[in-house]
Structure formats: C-alpha cells, structure tokens
mmCIF file of C-alpha atoms in Angstrom:
data_model
loop_
_atom_site.group_PDB
_atom_site.id
_atom_site.type_symbol
_atom_site.label_atom_id
_atom_site.label_comp_id
_atom_site.label_asym_id
_atom_site.label_seq_id
_atom_site.Cartn_x
_atom_site.Cartn_y
_atom_site.Cartn_z
ATOM 1 C CA UNK A 1 -52.243 -49.029 113.259
ATOM 2 C CA UNK A 2 -51.723 -46.191 114.754
ATOM 3 C CA UNK A 3 -52.765 -43.356 113.468
ATOM 4 C CA UNK A 4 -48.848 -41.620 113.011
ATOM 5 C CA UNK A 5 -48.468 -44.700 111.028
ATOM 6 C CA UNK A 6 -50.844 -44.216 108.285
ATOM 7 C CA UNK A 7 -50.091 -40.569 108.427
ATOM 8 C CA UNK A 8 -46.529 -41.106 107.820
ATOM 9 C CA UNK A 9 -46.968 -43.565 105.149
ATOM 10 C CA UNK A 10 -49.935 -41.568 103.258
ATOM 11 C CA UNK A 11 -46.869 -38.538 102.669
ATOM 12 C CA UNK A 12 -43.928 -41.175 101.966
ATOM 13 C CA UNK A 13 -46.316 -43.070 98.729
ATOM 14 C CA UNK A 14 -47.476 -38.828 98.367
ATOM 15 C CA UNK A 15 -43.387 -38.543 97.942
ATOM 16 C CA UNK A 16 -42.628 -40.883 95.510
ATOM 17 C CA UNK A 17 -44.519 -39.923 92.606
ATOM 18 C CA UNK A 18 -42.774 -36.166 93.013
ATOM 19 C CA UNK A 19 -39.668 -37.655 92.213
ATOM 20 C CA UNK A 20 -40.318 -39.247 88.794
ATOM 21 C CA UNK A 21 -42.480 -36.136 87.854
ATOM 22 C CA UNK A 22 -39.687 -33.605 88.923
ATOM 23 C CA UNK A 23 -37.068 -36.459 86.723
ATOM 24 C CA UNK A 24 -39.206 -35.959 84.083
ATOM 25 C CA UNK A 25 -39.693 -32.411 84.149
ATOM 26 C CA UNK A 26 -35.521 -31.840 84.409
ATOM 27 C CA UNK A 27 -35.447 -33.359 80.923
ATOM 28 C CA UNK A 28 -38.221 -31.037 79.309
ATOM 29 C CA UNK A 29 -36.622 -28.030 80.982
ATOM 30 C CA UNK A 30 -33.182 -29.548 78.716
ATOM 31 C CA UNK A 31 -34.295 -29.813 75.936
ATOM 32 C CA UNK A 32 -36.954 -26.676 76.246
ATOM 33 C CA UNK A 33 -34.128 -24.634 77.659
ATOM 34 C CA UNK A 34 -31.760 -26.256 74.220
ATOM 35 C CA UNK A 35 -34.540 -25.198 71.715
ATOM 36 C CA UNK A 36 -34.982 -21.610 72.963
ATOM 37 C CA UNK A 37 -31.290 -21.058 73.217
ATOM 38 C CA UNK A 38 -30.742 -22.446 69.523
ATOM 39 C CA UNK A 39 -33.294 -20.499 68.778
ATOM 40 C CA UNK A 40 -31.733 -17.027 70.437
ATOM 41 C CA UNK A 41 -28.333 -17.423 68.490
ATOM 42 C CA UNK A 42 -30.128 -18.312 65.175
ATOM 43 C CA UNK A 43 -32.815 -15.996 64.635
ATOM 44 C CA UNK A 44 -30.394 -12.699 64.830
ATOM 45 C CA UNK A 45 -28.025 -13.587 62.360
ATOM 46 C CA UNK A 46 -30.424 -14.691 59.990
ATOM 47 C CA UNK A 47 -31.854 -11.033 60.888
ATOM 48 C CA UNK A 48 -28.850 -9.591 60.701
ATOM 49 C CA UNK A 49 -28.149 -10.912 57.062
ATOM 50 C CA UNK A 50 -31.497 -10.045 56.078
ATOM 51 C CA UNK A 51 -31.243 -6.691 57.093
ATOM 52 C CA UNK A 52 -27.568 -5.534 56.715
ATOM 53 C CA UNK A 53 -26.266 -2.087 56.009
ATOM 54 C CA UNK A 54 -27.182 -0.977 51.993
ATOM 55 C CA UNK A 55 -23.435 -0.114 51.256
ATOM 56 C CA UNK A 56 -23.139 -3.836 51.886
ATOM 57 C CA UNK A 57 -25.568 -4.951 49.157
ATOM 58 C CA UNK A 58 -24.277 -2.640 46.348
ATOM 59 C CA UNK A 59 -20.815 -3.579 46.686
ATOM 60 C CA UNK A 60 -21.972 -6.799 46.399
ATOM 61 C CA UNK A 61 -23.741 -5.655 43.273
ATOM 62 C CA UNK A 62 -20.161 -3.522 41.811
ATOM 63 C CA UNK A 63 -18.216 -7.021 42.235
ATOM 64 C CA UNK A 64 -20.957 -9.129 40.456
ATOM 65 C CA UNK A 65 -20.994 -5.992 38.064
ATOM 66 C CA UNK A 66 -17.117 -6.366 37.075
ATOM 67 C CA UNK A 67 -17.237 -9.961 37.381
ATOM 68 C CA UNK A 68 -19.574 -9.814 34.111
ATOM 69 C CA UNK A 69 -17.650 -6.964 32.436
ATOM 70 C CA UNK A 70 -14.231 -9.452 32.876
ATOM 71 C CA UNK A 71 -16.437 -11.733 31.758
ATOM 72 C CA UNK A 72 -17.273 -10.388 28.878
ATOM 73 C CA UNK A 73 -13.367 -9.245 28.274
ATOM 74 C CA UNK A 74 -12.286 -12.458 28.666
ATOM 75 C CA UNK A 75 -14.770 -14.006 25.501
ATOM 76 C CA UNK A 76 -13.153 -10.657 23.280
ATOM 77 C CA UNK A 77 -10.384 -12.136 23.930
ATOM 78 C CA UNK A 78 -10.342 -15.622 22.988
ATOM 79 C CA UNK A 79 -12.399 -14.687 19.961
ATOM 80 C CA UNK A 80 -9.760 -12.348 18.546
ATOM 81 C CA UNK A 81 -7.007 -14.447 19.593
ATOM 82 C CA UNK A 82 -9.383 -16.757 17.640
ATOM 83 C CA UNK A 83 -9.019 -14.625 14.497
ATOM 84 C CA UNK A 84 -4.853 -13.819 14.581
ATOM 85 C CA UNK A 85 -4.663 -17.532 15.209
ATOM 86 C CA UNK A 86 -6.612 -18.312 11.521
ATOM 87 C CA UNK A 87 -4.898 -15.614 10.087
ATOM 88 C CA UNK A 88 -1.240 -16.609 11.324
ATOM 89 C CA UNK A 89 -1.775 -20.357 9.396
ATOM 90 C CA UNK A 90 -3.722 -18.730 6.106
ATOM 91 C CA UNK A 91 -0.329 -16.289 6.157
ATOM 92 C CA UNK A 92 1.704 -19.539 7.000
ATOM 93 C CA UNK A 93 -0.126 -21.661 3.751
ATOM 94 C CA UNK A 94 0.361 -18.563 1.549
ATOM 95 C CA UNK A 95 4.156 -18.400 1.913
ATOM 96 C CA UNK A 96 4.281 -22.348 1.710
ATOM 97 C CA UNK A 97 2.453 -21.995 -1.525
ATOM 98 C CA UNK A 98 5.018 -19.350 -2.992
ATOM 99 C CA UNK A 99 8.406 -20.957 -2.088
ATOM 100 C CA UNK A 100 6.665 -23.955 -3.695
ATOM 101 C CA UNK A 101 5.862 -21.754 -7.149
ATOM 102 C CA UNK A 102 9.422 -20.234 -6.671
ATOM 103 C CA UNK A 103 11.046 -24.142 -6.232
ATOM 104 C CA UNK A 104 9.402 -25.563 -8.907
ATOM 105 C CA UNK A 105 8.595 -24.493 -12.634
ATOM 106 C CA UNK A 106 6.715 -21.140 -13.171
ATOM 107 C CA UNK A 107 2.990 -21.680 -13.732
ATOM 108 C CA UNK A 108 0.882 -19.808 -16.209
ATOM 109 C CA UNK A 109 -0.405 -17.319 -14.107
ATOM 110 C CA UNK A 110 3.388 -15.852 -13.008
ATOM 111 C CA UNK A 111 4.594 -13.175 -15.012
ATOM 112 C CA UNK A 112 6.860 -14.311 -18.278
ATOM 113 C CA UNK A 113 10.951 -12.824 -18.362
ATOM 114 C CA UNK A 114 10.831 -9.902 -20.716
ATOM 115 C CA UNK A 115 14.090 -8.191 -22.022
ATOM 116 C CA UNK A 116 13.334 -4.640 -23.046
ATOM 117 C CA UNK A 117 10.148 -3.019 -22.093
ATOM 118 C CA UNK A 118 10.166 -0.227 -24.209
ATOM 119 C CA UNK A 119 8.246 2.965 -23.890
ATOM 120 C CA UNK A 120 7.535 5.598 -26.092
ATOM 121 C CA UNK A 121 6.840 8.826 -24.886
ATOM 122 C CA UNK A 122 4.127 9.963 -27.173
ATOM 123 C CA UNK A 123 1.366 13.175 -26.293
ATOM 124 C CA UNK A 124 -2.462 13.744 -26.878
ATOM 125 C CA UNK A 125 -1.557 15.902 -29.924
ATOM 126 C CA UNK A 126 1.231 13.740 -31.691
ATOM 127 C CA UNK A 127 -1.276 11.488 -33.501
ATOM 128 C CA UNK A 128 1.097 11.952 -36.555
ATOM 129 C CA UNK A 129 4.631 11.268 -34.708
ATOM 130 C CA UNK A 130 2.723 8.024 -33.836
ATOM 131 C CA UNK A 131 1.648 7.462 -37.175
ATOM 132 C CA UNK A 132 5.416 8.042 -39.305
ATOM 133 C CA UNK A 133 7.158 5.011 -35.993
ATOM 134 C CA UNK A 134 4.272 2.301 -36.594
ATOM 135 C CA UNK A 135 5.432 3.176 -40.709
ATOM 136 C CA UNK A 136 8.965 2.747 -39.492
ATOM 137 C CA UNK A 137 10.677 1.480 -37.278
ATOM 138 C CA UNK A 138 7.781 -0.071 -34.672
ATOM 139 C CA UNK A 139 6.577 -3.717 -35.934
ATOM 140 C CA UNK A 140 2.618 -3.885 -36.946
ATOM 141 C CA UNK A 141 0.742 -6.867 -36.524
ATOM 142 C CA UNK A 142 1.784 -10.203 -36.601
ATOM 143 C CA UNK A 143 5.483 -8.943 -36.539
ATOM 144 C CA UNK A 144 5.004 -7.248 -33.006
ATOM 145 C CA UNK A 145 3.120 -10.878 -31.612
ATOM 146 C CA UNK A 146 6.556 -12.111 -32.682
ATOM 147 C CA UNK A 147 8.572 -9.408 -31.581
ATOM 148 C CA UNK A 148 7.147 -9.880 -28.071
ATOM 149 C CA UNK A 149 7.661 -13.586 -28.574
ATOM 150 C CA UNK A 150 11.807 -12.340 -28.995
ATOM 151 C CA UNK A 151 10.775 -10.962 -25.261
ATOM 152 C CA UNK A 152 10.681 -6.951 -26.504
ATOM 153 C CA UNK A 153 7.531 -5.196 -25.718
ATOM 154 C CA UNK A 154 6.857 -1.542 -27.213
ATOM 155 C CA UNK A 155 4.333 0.271 -26.125
ATOM 156 C CA UNK A 156 2.849 4.571 -26.540
ATOM 157 C CA UNK A 157 3.170 5.931 -23.212
ATOM 158 C CA UNK A 158 0.185 8.408 -22.373
ATOM 159 C CA UNK A 159 -1.989 9.850 -19.408
ATOM 160 C CA UNK A 160 -5.073 11.256 -19.319
ATOM 161 C CA UNK A 161 -6.121 14.751 -19.920
ATOM 162 C CA UNK A 162 -7.009 17.341 -17.122
ATOM 163 C CA UNK A 163 -11.015 16.781 -18.153
ATOM 164 C CA UNK A 164 -11.279 13.116 -17.579
ATOM 165 C CA UNK A 165 -13.189 10.969 -20.202
ATOM 166 C CA UNK A 166 -13.185 14.136 -22.836
ATOM 167 C CA UNK A 167 -12.854 14.226 -26.703
ATOM 168 C CA UNK A 168 -8.711 14.044 -25.728
ATOM 169 C CA UNK A 169 -9.275 10.604 -24.043
ATOM 170 C CA UNK A 170 -11.843 8.942 -26.348
ATOM 171 C CA UNK A 171 -9.403 9.682 -29.195
ATOM 172 C CA UNK A 172 -6.782 7.904 -27.662
ATOM 173 C CA UNK A 173 -8.964 5.131 -26.487
ATOM 174 C CA UNK A 174 -10.255 4.354 -30.643
ATOM 175 C CA UNK A 175 -7.043 5.038 -31.520
ATOM 176 C CA UNK A 176 -6.280 2.067 -28.847
ATOM 177 C CA UNK A 177 -9.019 -0.167 -30.839
ATOM 178 C CA UNK A 178 -7.291 0.182 -33.509
ATOM 179 C CA UNK A 179 -3.730 -0.545 -32.683
ATOM 180 C CA UNK A 180 -3.311 -2.531 -29.413
ATOM 181 C CA UNK A 181 -0.277 0.300 -28.405
ATOM 182 C CA UNK A 182 -0.752 2.096 -26.072
ATOM 183 C CA UNK A 183 0.184 1.803 -22.460
ATOM 184 C CA UNK A 184 -1.408 4.074 -20.633
ATOM 185 C CA UNK A 185 -0.509 5.696 -16.684
ATOM 186 C CA UNK A 186 -2.571 7.069 -14.090
ATOM 187 C CA UNK A 187 -1.493 10.022 -14.511
ATOM 188 C CA UNK A 188 -2.253 13.831 -15.964
ATOM 189 C CA UNK A 189 -0.241 15.135 -19.105
ATOM 190 C CA UNK A 190 1.480 18.070 -18.954
ATOM 191 C CA UNK A 191 5.000 19.736 -20.257
ATOM 192 C CA UNK A 192 5.628 20.396 -17.127
ATOM 193 C CA UNK A 193 4.749 17.094 -15.813
ATOM 194 C CA UNK A 194 7.505 15.201 -17.196
ATOM 195 C CA UNK A 195 9.503 13.720 -14.094
ATOM 196 C CA UNK A 196 5.734 12.773 -13.066
ATOM 197 C CA UNK A 197 5.500 10.941 -15.936
ATOM 198 C CA UNK A 198 8.161 9.116 -16.245
ATOM 199 C CA UNK A 199 7.844 8.114 -12.236
ATOM 200 C CA UNK A 200 4.622 6.656 -13.575
ATOM 201 C CA UNK A 201 5.603 4.933 -16.847
ATOM 202 C CA UNK A 202 8.502 2.823 -14.682
ATOM 203 C CA UNK A 203 6.281 2.057 -12.168
ATOM 204 C CA UNK A 204 3.569 1.203 -13.855
ATOM 205 C CA UNK A 205 6.056 -1.032 -16.483
ATOM 206 C CA UNK A 206 7.479 -3.271 -14.093
ATOM 207 C CA UNK A 207 3.665 -3.760 -12.392
ATOM 208 C CA UNK A 208 3.185 -5.339 -15.317
ATOM 209 C CA UNK A 209 5.762 -6.865 -17.197
ATOM 210 C CA UNK A 210 9.363 -8.419 -15.484
ATOM 211 C CA UNK A 211 12.525 -7.504 -17.518
ATOM 212 C CA UNK A 212 15.895 -7.237 -17.970
ATOM 213 C CA UNK A 213 15.870 -3.627 -18.664
ATOM 214 C CA UNK A 214 13.038 -0.885 -19.630
ATOM 215 C CA UNK A 215 13.555 1.916 -21.797
ATOM 216 C CA UNK A 216 12.153 5.526 -23.231
ATOM 217 C CA UNK A 217 12.770 7.234 -25.835
ATOM 218 C CA UNK A 218 10.751 10.256 -27.708
ATOM 219 C CA UNK A 219 8.447 9.848 -30.422
ATOM 220 C CA UNK A 220 10.594 11.444 -32.887
ATOM 221 C CA UNK A 221 13.385 9.027 -32.967
ATOM 222 C CA UNK A 222 14.511 6.657 -34.350
ATOM 223 C CA UNK A 223 15.421 3.415 -33.771
ATOM 224 C CA UNK A 224 17.575 0.269 -34.405
ATOM 225 C CA UNK A 225 15.491 -2.364 -32.280
ATOM 226 C CA UNK A 226 18.365 -4.862 -32.638
ATOM 227 C CA UNK A 227 21.401 -2.754 -32.687
ATOM 228 C CA UNK A 228 19.891 -1.271 -29.205
ATOM 229 C CA UNK A 229 19.513 -4.883 -28.246
ATOM 230 C CA UNK A 230 22.771 -5.471 -28.496
ATOM 231 C CA UNK A 231 23.706 -2.376 -26.781
ATOM 232 C CA UNK A 232 22.173 -3.489 -23.533
ATOM 233 C CA UNK A 233 22.833 -7.301 -23.495
ATOM 234 C CA UNK A 234 26.149 -6.365 -23.471
ATOM 235 C CA UNK A 235 25.469 -5.176 -19.481
ATOM 236 C CA UNK A 236 22.501 -7.545 -18.684
ATOM 237 C CA UNK A 237 25.070 -8.917 -16.050
ATOM 238 C CA UNK A 238 24.592 -5.776 -14.065
ATOM 239 C CA UNK A 239 22.690 -5.754 -11.433
ATOM 240 C CA UNK A 240 22.555 -1.493 -11.453
ATOM 241 C CA UNK A 241 22.712 0.023 -14.643
ATOM 242 C CA UNK A 242 22.133 3.586 -16.572
ATOM 243 C CA UNK A 243 22.422 3.057 -20.410
ATOM 244 C CA UNK A 244 22.805 6.152 -22.369
ATOM 245 C CA UNK A 245 23.843 9.178 -23.695
ATOM 246 C CA UNK A 246 25.536 10.755 -20.750
ATOM 247 C CA UNK A 247 25.639 14.836 -20.590
ATOM 248 C CA UNK A 248 26.040 17.782 -18.253
ATOM 249 C CA UNK A 249 24.598 20.901 -19.634
ATOM 250 C CA UNK A 250 24.526 24.357 -17.697
ATOM 251 C CA UNK A 251 21.519 25.101 -14.692
ATOM 252 C CA UNK A 252 19.840 27.961 -16.434
ATOM 253 C CA UNK A 253 18.828 30.167 -13.468
ATOM 254 C CA UNK A 254 16.905 33.147 -15.745
ATOM 255 C CA UNK A 255 13.526 32.977 -16.040
ATOM 256 C CA UNK A 256 11.447 32.714 -19.563
ATOM 257 C CA UNK A 257 14.492 30.792 -21.710
ATOM 258 C CA UNK A 258 13.842 26.685 -22.491
ATOM 259 C CA UNK A 259 15.035 24.406 -20.110
ATOM 260 C CA UNK A 260 14.884 27.389 -16.990
ATOM 261 C CA UNK A 261 15.181 25.493 -13.592
ATOM 262 C CA UNK A 262 13.223 27.009 -10.797
ATOM 263 C CA UNK A 263 15.463 25.100 -8.411
ATOM 264 C CA UNK A 264 18.764 26.341 -10.106
ATOM 265 C CA UNK A 265 20.320 27.605 -5.724
ATOM 266 C CA UNK A 266 20.149 23.825 -5.707
ATOM 267 C CA UNK A 267 23.154 22.962 -7.580
ATOM 268 C CA UNK A 268 25.284 25.758 -6.393
ATOM 269 C CA UNK A 269 26.379 28.786 -7.684
ATOM 270 C CA UNK A 270 24.949 30.800 -10.785
ATOM 271 C CA UNK A 271 26.959 28.803 -13.922
ATOM 272 C CA UNK A 272 27.321 25.875 -12.538
ATOM 273 C CA UNK A 273 26.894 22.105 -14.344
ATOM 274 C CA UNK A 274 23.954 19.666 -13.723
ATOM 275 C CA UNK A 275 25.541 16.396 -12.750
ATOM 276 C CA UNK A 276 26.182 13.731 -15.045
ATOM 277 C CA UNK A 277 22.495 12.561 -16.473
ATOM 278 C CA UNK A 278 21.416 10.667 -19.919
ATOM 279 C CA UNK A 279 19.928 12.664 -22.209
ATOM 280 C CA UNK A 280 16.444 12.450 -21.955
ATOM 281 C CA UNK A 281 15.588 11.419 -25.979
ATOM 282 C CA UNK A 282 16.730 7.639 -25.235
ATOM 283 C CA UNK A 283 18.177 6.014 -22.006
ATOM 284 C CA UNK A 284 17.676 2.987 -20.646
ATOM 285 C CA UNK A 285 17.660 1.426 -17.100
ATOM 286 C CA UNK A 286 18.257 -2.063 -15.482
ATOM 287 C CA UNK A 287 15.277 -3.845 -13.905
ATOM 288 C CA UNK A 288 16.836 -2.898 -9.878
ATOM 289 C CA UNK A 289 16.821 1.290 -11.046
ATOM 290 C CA UNK A 290 13.198 0.025 -12.243
ATOM 291 C CA UNK A 291 12.511 -1.353 -9.281
ATOM 292 C CA UNK A 292 14.026 1.341 -6.823
ATOM 293 C CA UNK A 293 12.228 4.224 -8.494
ATOM 294 C CA UNK A 294 8.737 2.044 -7.676
ATOM 295 C CA UNK A 295 9.370 1.352 -4.275
ATOM 296 C CA UNK A 296 10.687 5.127 -3.830
ATOM 297 C CA UNK A 297 8.720 7.150 -6.281
ATOM 298 C CA UNK A 298 6.284 9.650 -3.782
ATOM 299 C CA UNK A 299 9.485 10.742 -2.007
ATOM 300 C CA UNK A 300 11.487 10.861 -5.164
ATOM 301 C CA UNK A 301 11.744 14.721 -6.182
ATOM 302 C CA UNK A 302 11.317 16.343 -9.036
ATOM 303 C CA UNK A 303 12.699 19.326 -10.668
ATOM 304 C CA UNK A 304 11.639 20.636 -14.068
ATOM 305 C CA UNK A 305 13.288 18.507 -16.386
ATOM 306 C CA UNK A 306 12.778 15.321 -16.986
ATOM 307 C CA UNK A 307 16.278 13.699 -17.351
ATOM 308 C CA UNK A 308 17.888 15.819 -14.562
ATOM 309 C CA UNK A 309 15.171 14.172 -12.265
ATOM 310 C CA UNK A 310 16.060 10.723 -13.461
ATOM 311 C CA UNK A 311 19.540 11.297 -13.412
ATOM 312 C CA UNK A 312 19.374 13.264 -9.590
ATOM 313 C CA UNK A 313 17.465 9.698 -8.778
ATOM 314 C CA UNK A 314 20.141 7.172 -9.068
ATOM 315 C CA UNK A 315 23.029 10.282 -7.179
ATOM 316 C CA UNK A 316 23.853 8.336 -3.985
ATOM 317 C CA UNK A 317 22.968 4.796 -5.079
ATOM 318 C CA UNK A 318 25.998 2.393 -6.411
ATOM 319 C CA UNK A 319 25.358 2.544 -10.200
ATOM 320 C CA UNK A 320 27.120 2.164 -13.334
ATOM 321 C CA UNK A 321 27.110 5.120 -15.844
ATOM 322 C CA UNK A 322 27.601 3.932 -19.200
ATOM 323 C CA UNK A 323 28.162 6.538 -22.029
ATOM 324 C CA UNK A 324 26.688 4.884 -24.571
ATOM 325 C CA UNK A 325 27.593 6.926 -27.644
ATOM 326 C CA UNK A 326 25.182 4.801 -30.834
ATOM 327 C CA UNK A 327 22.246 6.197 -28.632
ATOM 328 C CA UNK A 328 22.344 9.400 -29.468
ATOM 329 C CA UNK A 329 23.535 9.609 -33.625
ATOM 330 C CA UNK A 330 22.416 12.312 -35.586
ATOM 331 C CA UNK A 331 20.601 11.924 -38.811
ATOM 332 C CA UNK A 332 21.552 11.327 -42.019
ATOM 333 C CA UNK A 333 24.536 11.843 -43.208
ATOM 334 C CA UNK A 334 26.152 11.435 -39.137
ATOM 335 C CA UNK A 335 24.225 7.897 -38.741
ATOM 336 C CA UNK A 336 24.755 6.611 -42.660
ATOM 337 C CA UNK A 337 28.126 7.341 -42.732
ATOM 338 C CA UNK A 338 28.685 5.016 -39.282
ATOM 339 C CA UNK A 339 26.535 2.701 -40.947
ATOM 340 C CA UNK A 340 28.502 2.026 -44.130
ATOM 341 C CA UNK A 341 31.975 1.784 -41.294
ATOM 342 C CA UNK A 342 29.819 -1.057 -39.318
ATOM 343 C CA UNK A 343 29.058 0.863 -36.673
ATOM 344 C CA UNK A 344 25.151 0.376 -37.041
ATOM 345 C CA UNK A 345 23.195 3.087 -34.870
ATOM 346 C CA UNK A 346 20.601 2.401 -31.982
ATOM 347 C CA UNK A 347 19.083 5.914 -32.513
ATOM 348 C CA UNK A 348 19.416 8.718 -34.623
ATOM 349 C CA UNK A 349 17.786 12.050 -34.165
ATOM 350 C CA UNK A 350 18.502 15.848 -34.071
ATOM 351 C CA UNK A 351 20.477 17.867 -30.774
ATOM 352 C CA UNK A 352 19.271 20.933 -31.763
ATOM 353 C CA UNK A 353 15.878 19.537 -32.663
ATOM 354 C CA UNK A 354 15.864 17.637 -28.916
ATOM 355 C CA UNK A 355 14.560 14.344 -31.755
ATOM 356 C CA UNK A 356 14.151 14.689 -35.749
ATOM 357 C CA UNK A 357 13.360 18.153 -36.313
ATOM 358 C CA UNK A 358 10.343 17.943 -39.136
ATOM 359 C CA UNK A 359 9.951 13.784 -37.742
ATOM 360 C CA UNK A 360 6.985 13.348 -39.735
ATOM 361 C CA UNK A 361 8.581 14.128 -42.651
ATOM 362 C CA UNK A 362 11.445 12.915 -42.286
ATOM 363 C CA UNK A 363 11.752 9.612 -40.904
ATOM 364 C CA UNK A 364 10.861 8.123 -42.769
ATOM 365 C CA UNK A 365 14.367 9.002 -45.137
ATOM 366 C CA UNK A 366 15.702 8.869 -41.741
ATOM 367 C CA UNK A 367 14.385 5.133 -41.569
ATOM 368 C CA UNK A 368 15.569 3.969 -44.837
ATOM 369 C CA UNK A 369 19.126 6.015 -45.013
ATOM 370 C CA UNK A 370 20.314 4.929 -41.384
ATOM 371 C CA UNK A 371 17.871 1.682 -40.801
ATOM 372 C CA UNK A 372 19.780 -1.456 -40.193
ATOM 373 C CA UNK A 373 19.228 -4.488 -41.974
ATOM 374 C CA UNK A 374 15.190 -5.968 -42.197
ATOM 375 C CA UNK A 375 16.348 -9.671 -40.921
ATOM 376 C CA UNK A 376 19.015 -8.020 -38.192
ATOM 377 C CA UNK A 377 16.007 -8.152 -35.126
ATOM 378 C CA UNK A 378 14.169 -11.153 -36.314
ATOM 379 C CA UNK A 379 18.064 -13.038 -36.399
ATOM 380 C CA UNK A 380 19.664 -10.867 -33.166
ATOM 381 C CA UNK A 381 19.494 -13.017 -29.887
ATOM 382 C CA UNK A 382 19.440 -11.414 -26.795
#
C-alpha cells in the first residue's frame, strides 16, 4: 500500500468519529439552550413578584381588610335577620292566641264585664265624710261584695300627698286596711289639681275594670244606687254618651273670686258663658269616652274648674249630652216631695254648697227621707 493511500485511510477514519460526536454535541447544545432559555424567562417573573412595588402590597392588604369587614357586616345582618324572624313568629303566635281567646269563652284571667264603676272623689281631710257615706248609701262588707257581683264597683278615689309616704298617706293606708274601699291614683292631691285627678281616675278605672259606664261623684253627695243604675241603663246602647245635669255658667274673669278662670280670654268677651257641661257633683260617661280620655290624657287641656275641663274634652266629638235632672235634686224637702210622687232622685245635694251643706251631720237625714227602698238595689236588673 502506498503512503498516500494509508494517509488517506487514516484521515477518513478520523473523520467518521467527529461526525457522531458532532451530532451528540448538537443535541446537547439544543437541550442546554432550551434549559437555559427557560431559566432566563422564569427567574425574572419570580423576582418581579417577590420584589414588586410596595403599593401593590398595600392595595392587597386593604382589599383583604375590606373583605374581612364585609364578612363581619354580612354576619351581623344575618344575625339580625334571624332575630327579626324569631320576633315575627312570636308576634304571630301572640296574635293567634289573642284571636283564639276572643272567639272562645273568656278565661279566668280576662277582665270581667261590669255595669258601672263609681269613683267617690275624696281628700285626706275628709275621713268623717267617708264614714258618713259608708253609714248611708254605700254598702259595706258582704253587701259590697254582693254589689260587685251585680256589676257595680264603688271606691273612694284619692292620690298621694306631696310628701310621699308621709303621715297623710299612712292614714289612708290604715283606713284601706280596715275597709278595702280605696282606689289610689298616681296623682298628687291639691284643690287646683282636680282636672288632673279626673283624668287619672278615668284612666286608672278603665285600666282596672271593663265597664259600660264610669261615674264620678263627690263625697258630700247622697246617691240612690238603684235609681242611678236605671237612669244609666236607658242609655247603654249609645256608644258615646255624657250624662249629668247640664249647665252653662258665667266665665269668671276677676281674680280672687271662687271659680276664677285664668284662661277666661279663650271663651270670648268678658261676661261670656261656658259651653254646656255637666255639673261636677255627679256625672257619668260611657266606656268609649273613658277610653278616649285614657288614650289622649297627655294632650287634653286642663282648665281651672274640673267640670269645665271634662266638658271641653268632648267638644268636637260626636257625643250625646244627656241632661238628667234626677242627678241633681235638692235636699229635703225637694227630694222628699219627688220621692212621694214616685220620682225618686238618683242624687241629692245643695247647690249653694256644691254638695250637702254640713254633709257629715245631715247626710243621714237625707238618706232617711229621700233614700230608695232597701230592696230596690238588690232586686234591680241593669
């Protein structure tokens, strides 16, 4: 073999191996490039997220805080909705129970229906007057209980002294323990507070007793209960009735005079008269009117005179005024003559005294001469 041929063979042998290695190197370079390229694209993104603007972090924190606050608010709203739902269910149940009681026979806890509630207006200094009433026309003991079974409640009406718990209040408490015939009001006693006391009486009475009529009478007036009951029974089908001896006296503008009206100017020119109203010694109103007073007690104006105040509360209402002269007879001989003629009086007093003059001494005489038959009350049906 020639030298040229041998050399050429060696060179050819050498060229075969580099081609294989070149293929491997090319493939290795390709994968290395891909790997390196992936690193170059990924790392900057991670670095950018990890070293991003601080403002972005603050925005993220605020968003998280707001979401947390919204979550708390939604929870509170949901809780409130649940509570409202529970209350609505309780209200519906209460309404259903009330409707059931209204449709069925009244339970022992429901109010009993009475015919009339009589409140005897009295004062701390009137102990002897109260005893004289107890000794004449106001039944006592078992008879009073029997009277209540007939639907008639009678109570002396009084408030409290200006010094609560003082000697005057304790005296009334002791009297109440002995007789059990008082209705105590949340009211401070005083002559100039009679209008307020009237409101308190009707408001308290209608809250305690469900009756057809509510009557106010002074503790120096004589009553015949059966005759009074029959007089009222004739108006029981009327919804708004105001019964008494109607009058329209002069409005007293001069100071220092009895029955002075400080607000006289509201009634027009000096010398004008009041509107028609029942005299204060005795009057009766139906349940609807007592309810009206109770509901509106805080806005009903009080004038100086109690009977005027009561009459003013019904001005503008659809009220029937009943003028019944049996409720304001005079003392003997007036009521005695009428009794002999068969026209028994429901109430007797002296106009000049706004009650029976010297009632403690004279009411027994009036009772004997003008009182109705003892059995009249127990046989009467109202």
